[in-house]
């Protein structure tokens, strides 16, 4: 019984370490931080704080271009072979129907999705709700002069949908 209890505690501790290790925390002081969120993934930001500086840090998300799906080009079908007659007649040459050029979807401009929470002992604390950014996207945080920014995030892959059985 004692061995079973210690094994259960060990497994729970190991699971907690595995879950906690997927969170990443980055300290941004003097270089730009950027992360790519691929297609079928999303990024959840849990914390974004700032100590020092006069302007707030900002998380910027820009939509990345996804890979285009090629469209097949139709090939012209040859007309049926005419049956020979006494007088030759000209057969029209089939012309291919031109494929319309798809109009590109405009990429939305980069946008601010979150501003940093200022750490100040004289003011009440500010709280943020987690922010979710879906891929494909590029997320960047520019440094703020004489400030320390701390960003905590986790990247997830989109779950694969399971088909529902039909009755």
Coordinates of C-alpha atoms in Angstrom, one line a residue:
X1 CA 0.0 0.0 0.0
X2 CA 2.8 2.4 0.9
X3 CA 4.6 1.6 -2.4
X4 CA 1.4 2.2 -4.4
X5 CA 1.0 5.6 -2.7
X6 CA 4.6 6.7 -3.4
X7 CA 4.3 5.5 -7.0
X8 CA 1.1 7.6 -7.4
X9 CA 2.8 10.7 -6.0
X10 CA 5.8 10.1 -8.3
X11 CA 3.5 9.8 -11.4
X12 CA 1.6 12.9 -10.4
X13 CA 4.8 14.9 -9.9
X14 CA 6.2 13.7 -13.2
X15 CA 2.9 14.7 -15.0
X16 CA 3.1 18.2 -13.4
X17 CA 6.7 18.6 -14.6
X18 CA 5.7 17.5 -18.1
X19 CA 2.8 20.0 -18.2
X20 CA 4.7 22.9 -16.7
X21 CA 7.6 22.4 -19.1
X22 CA 5.5 23.3 -22.1
X23 CA 5.1 26.9 -20.8
X24 CA 7.8 29.3 -22.0
X25 CA 8.9 32.5 -20.4
X26 CA 11.0 35.1 -22.3
X27 CA 12.7 38.2 -20.9
X28 CA 12.9 41.0 -23.4
X29 CA 15.4 43.8 -22.6
X30 CA 17.3 45.0 -25.7
X31 CA 16.5 42.7 -28.7
X32 CA 13.3 42.0 -30.6
X33 CA 11.5 38.7 -29.7
X34 CA 9.6 37.0 -32.5
X35 CA 7.9 33.7 -32.9
X36 CA 6.2 32.0 -35.9
X37 CA 2.9 30.3 -35.4
X38 CA 2.4 27.8 -38.2
X39 CA -0.9 26.8 -39.8
X40 CA -3.1 24.6 -37.6
X41 CA -1.4 25.8 -34.4
X42 CA -2.2 28.6 -32.0
X43 CA -0.3 30.6 -29.4
X44 CA -1.8 31.4 -26.0
X45 CA -0.2 34.3 -24.0
X46 CA -0.7 34.0 -20.3
X47 CA 1.3 36.9 -18.9
X48 CA 2.9 40.0 -20.3
X49 CA 4.5 42.3 -17.7
X50 CA 6.8 45.3 -17.8
X51 CA 9.1 46.8 -15.2
X52 CA 10.4 50.2 -15.9
X53 CA 10.3 52.3 -19.0
X54 CA 7.9 55.1 -19.9
X55 CA 5.9 53.5 -22.7
X56 CA 4.2 50.2 -22.6
X57 CA 5.4 47.2 -24.5
X58 CA 3.1 45.8 -27.2
X59 CA 2.6 42.3 -28.6
X60 CA 2.1 42.6 -32.4
X61 CA 0.5 39.8 -34.5
X62 CA 0.8 39.8 -38.2
X63 CA -0.9 37.3 -40.4
X64 CA 1.5 35.1 -42.3
X65 CA 0.9 33.9 -45.8
X66 CA -0.3 30.4 -46.0
X67 CA 0.8 28.1 -48.8
X68 CA -1.4 28.4 -51.8
X69 CA -3.3 25.4 -53.0
X70 CA -2.6 24.8 -56.7
X71 CA -5.6 24.6 -59.0
X72 CA -5.4 22.1 -61.9
X73 CA -5.4 23.6 -65.3
X74 CA -8.0 22.0 -67.6
X75 CA -6.6 20.4 -70.7
X76 CA -8.6 20.8 -74.0
X77 CA -10.4 17.7 -75.1
X78 CA -9.8 16.8 -78.7
X79 CA -12.9 16.7 -80.9
X80 CA -14.1 13.5 -82.3
X81 CA -12.4 12.3 -85.5
X82 CA -14.7 13.3 -88.4
X83 CA -15.8 10.5 -90.8
X84 CA -14.3 11.0 -94.2
X85 CA -16.6 12.3 -96.9
X86 CA -16.2 13.0 -100.6
X87 CA -15.3 16.6 -100.2
X88 CA -12.9 17.6 -97.5
X89 CA -14.2 20.1 -94.9
X90 CA -12.2 22.0 -92.5
X91 CA -12.5 20.9 -88.8
X92 CA -12.4 23.7 -86.3
X93 CA -9.4 23.6 -83.9
X94 CA -10.6 23.3 -80.3
X95 CA -9.6 26.2 -78.1
X96 CA -8.8 25.9 -74.4
X97 CA -11.0 27.8 -72.0
X98 CA -8.8 30.3 -70.1
X99 CA -8.5 29.6 -66.4
X100 CA -9.5 32.7 -64.5
X101 CA -6.7 34.1 -62.3
X102 CA -7.8 34.0 -58.7
X103 CA -7.8 37.3 -56.9
X104 CA -5.4 37.3 -53.9
X105 CA -7.0 37.7 -50.5
X106 CA -5.6 40.8 -49.0
X107 CA -3.4 40.1 -45.9
X108 CA -4.6 42.1 -42.9
X109 CA -2.0 44.6 -41.5
X110 CA -0.1 43.8 -38.3
X111 CA -2.1 44.6 -35.2
X112 CA -1.5 45.1 -31.5
X113 CA -3.1 42.3 -29.6
X114 CA -1.9 43.0 -26.1
X115 CA -0.1 45.7 -24.1
X116 CA 2.1 45.0 -21.1
X117 CA 0.9 45.2 -17.5
X118 CA 3.0 47.7 -15.6
X119 CA 4.6 46.5 -12.4
X120 CA 4.3 49.4 -10.0
X121 CA 4.2 49.1 -6.2
X122 CA 2.2 52.4 -5.9
X123 CA -0.6 51.3 -8.2
X124 CA -3.1 48.4 -7.9
X125 CA -2.1 45.4 -9.9
X126 CA -3.5 45.0 -13.4
X127 CA -4.7 41.6 -14.6
X128 CA -4.9 40.2 -18.1
X129 CA -7.0 37.5 -19.7
X130 CA -5.1 35.0 -21.8
X131 CA -4.8 36.0 -25.4
X132 CA -5.1 33.4 -28.2
X133 CA -3.4 34.0 -31.6
X134 CA -4.2 31.4 -34.3
X135 CA -1.8 30.5 -37.1
X136 CA -0.4 31.1 -39.5
X137 CA 1.0 34.3 -37.9
X138 CA 4.1 36.0 -36.8
X139 CA 4.2 37.4 -33.3
X140 CA 6.8 40.1 -32.3
X141 CA 7.6 42.1 -29.3
X142 CA 9.8 45.2 -29.6
X143 CA 12.0 46.1 -26.6
X144 CA 11.1 49.2 -24.6
X145 CA 14.1 51.5 -23.7
X146 CA 15.1 51.0 -20.0
X147 CA 12.4 48.4 -19.4
X148 CA 12.3 44.7 -18.8
X149 CA 9.4 42.9 -20.5
X150 CA 8.4 39.3 -19.4
X151 CA 6.2 37.2 -21.7
X152 CA 4.8 33.8 -20.8
X153 CA 3.2 31.7 -23.5
X154 CA 2.5 28.3 -24.8
X155 CA 2.2 27.0 -28.3
X156 CA -0.5 24.4 -29.1
X157 CA -1.3 22.3 -32.2
X158 CA -4.9 22.3 -33.4
X159 CA -6.6 19.1 -32.4
X160 CA -7.5 16.8 -35.2
X161 CA -11.3 16.6 -35.6
X162 CA -12.8 13.2 -35.1
X163 CA -15.7 12.3 -37.5
X164 CA -19.0 11.6 -35.8
X165 CA -20.4 8.2 -36.8
X166 CA -23.7 8.2 -38.8
X167 CA -26.5 6.2 -37.4

